[in-house]
Amino acid sequence: MPDRPLPHPTALSAPFWQALADDRFVLLKCEDCGHFVHPPRHLCGRCHGSSLHWQPVARTGTLYSYTVVHRAPSPAFAAEVPYAVGLADVDGTDTRVMSNVLGDPAAVTVGMPVEVVTERRTDEIGLFFLRPGSGAAR
Ligand SMILES: [Zn+2]
């Protein structure tokens, strides 16, 4: 089975992947209006400001939506189907992140609490996943 593909960091996104490799969770935040910018971009999507910095954020959130993947997008994922991919609101931010939801896809529900867990893949690249959480941050 081929290795699962890894992200290709750019100069802009490299700090995001590096933080995950170091078991940290950071998002870009606009210093002018406070909006969180994800996926990383050079300009704020709300005020078009360019003063963005990496901000540590909560690892808890709420599942906004999800889908269940039954057909693997590549042979590297064939052993994993079916699995859920979810979009989660991150506590304390105004943005959402998307990743695989760990565990039984039949147990996934909109509105469930989730926690961000990291997985170091190289010295520069980590991945993150959404694990069903306790909801303690609610
Ligand atoms: Zn802004």
XYZ file of C-alpha atoms and ligand atoms in Angstrom:
139
model
C 0.000 0.000 0.000
C 1.423 3.427 -0.879
C 2.214 5.874 1.891
C -0.470 8.387 2.684
C 0.291 11.706 1.013
C 1.606 14.597 3.091
C 0.877 18.306 2.740
C 3.291 20.425 0.672
C 3.988 23.404 2.962
C 4.453 26.822 1.409
C 6.269 29.748 3.009
C 2.854 30.883 4.229
C 1.549 27.575 5.576
C 4.820 26.066 6.895
C 4.348 27.441 10.451
C 0.955 25.682 10.655
C 2.402 22.271 9.723
C 5.502 22.844 11.885
C 3.326 23.655 14.914
C 1.389 20.415 14.453
C 4.692 18.498 14.235
C 5.556 20.058 17.613
C 2.133 19.143 19.080
C 0.904 22.742 19.026
C -2.282 24.061 17.384
C -2.086 27.579 15.932
C -4.177 29.596 13.503
C -3.510 32.891 11.727
C -5.191 35.854 13.416
C -5.651 39.357 12.015
C -4.200 42.003 14.339
C -6.437 44.685 12.842
C -9.896 43.122 13.311
C -9.357 39.901 15.300
C -10.632 37.588 12.550
C -9.033 34.144 12.319
C -7.836 33.316 8.815
C -7.915 29.639 7.889
C -6.748 28.119 5.588
C -3.736 30.471 5.760
C -3.849 33.459 3.425
C -1.742 36.601 3.098
C -4.676 38.947 3.659
C -7.538 38.962 6.142
C -10.764 37.865 4.482
C -12.771 40.308 6.581
C -10.827 43.611 6.572
C -8.138 42.856 3.941
C -5.460 43.731 6.501
C -2.050 42.097 6.146
C -0.975 42.137 9.811
C -1.507 38.452 10.540
C 0.213 36.429 13.243
C 0.138 32.826 14.423
C -1.969 32.471 17.557
C -2.204 29.382 19.781
C -5.886 28.416 19.974
C -8.079 25.983 21.880
C -7.990 22.342 20.896
C -11.710 22.010 21.516
C -14.617 22.726 19.253
C -17.991 21.687 17.901
C -18.650 19.665 14.782
C -20.438 21.919 12.297
C -20.863 19.388 9.488
C -19.400 16.143 8.189
C -19.491 13.567 5.443
C -18.638 9.880 5.418
C -16.144 8.705 2.793
C -16.956 5.232 1.462
C -14.788 5.243 -1.691
C -11.085 5.842 -1.034
C -9.721 8.882 -2.902
C -6.493 6.945 -3.547
C -5.148 3.460 -2.791
C -3.344 4.952 0.230
C -6.709 5.338 1.967
C -8.273 2.021 0.907
C -7.815 0.386 4.307
C -9.451 3.316 6.099
C -12.887 3.515 4.491
C -15.471 4.195 5.646
C -14.313 7.258 7.613
C -15.809 10.623 8.493
C -14.392 13.997 7.436
C -15.684 16.882 9.503
C -15.738 20.653 9.652
C -15.453 21.984 13.208
C -15.913 25.382 14.827
C -12.806 26.014 16.967
C -13.623 27.333 20.454
C -12.549 30.933 20.995
C -12.209 31.646 17.251
C -14.515 32.623 14.418
C -13.241 29.988 12.014
C -13.539 26.299 11.211
C -11.035 23.568 10.455
C -11.525 20.367 8.471
C -10.023 16.933 9.039
C -10.826 13.292 9.574
C -13.051 12.521 12.544
C -11.536 9.606 14.449
C -13.575 6.594 15.479
C -16.762 4.979 14.211
C -18.281 7.164 11.469
C -21.753 5.923 12.454
C -21.308 7.654 15.841
C -20.568 11.077 14.336
C -23.266 13.737 14.762
C -23.532 17.433 13.957
C -23.019 19.464 17.129
C -20.843 16.887 18.887
C -17.846 18.198 20.838
C -14.484 17.434 19.247
C -10.857 17.780 20.270
C -7.867 18.419 18.025
C -5.174 15.753 18.250
C -1.854 15.997 16.421
C 0.317 13.404 14.729
C 3.983 14.121 13.912
C 4.856 12.799 10.446
C 8.232 14.469 9.765
C 10.389 17.033 11.565
C 8.507 19.781 9.695
C 5.066 18.321 9.126
C 2.386 17.252 11.544
C -1.232 16.389 10.825
C -4.273 16.944 12.998
C -7.457 14.968 13.467
C -10.779 15.579 15.184
C -11.455 13.224 18.080
C -14.912 13.044 19.647
C -14.515 15.006 22.890
C -16.040 15.387 26.303
C -17.539 18.799 25.704
C -15.870 20.168 28.822
C -15.242 23.520 27.140
C -18.938 24.134 26.517
Zn -8.886 41.660 9.623
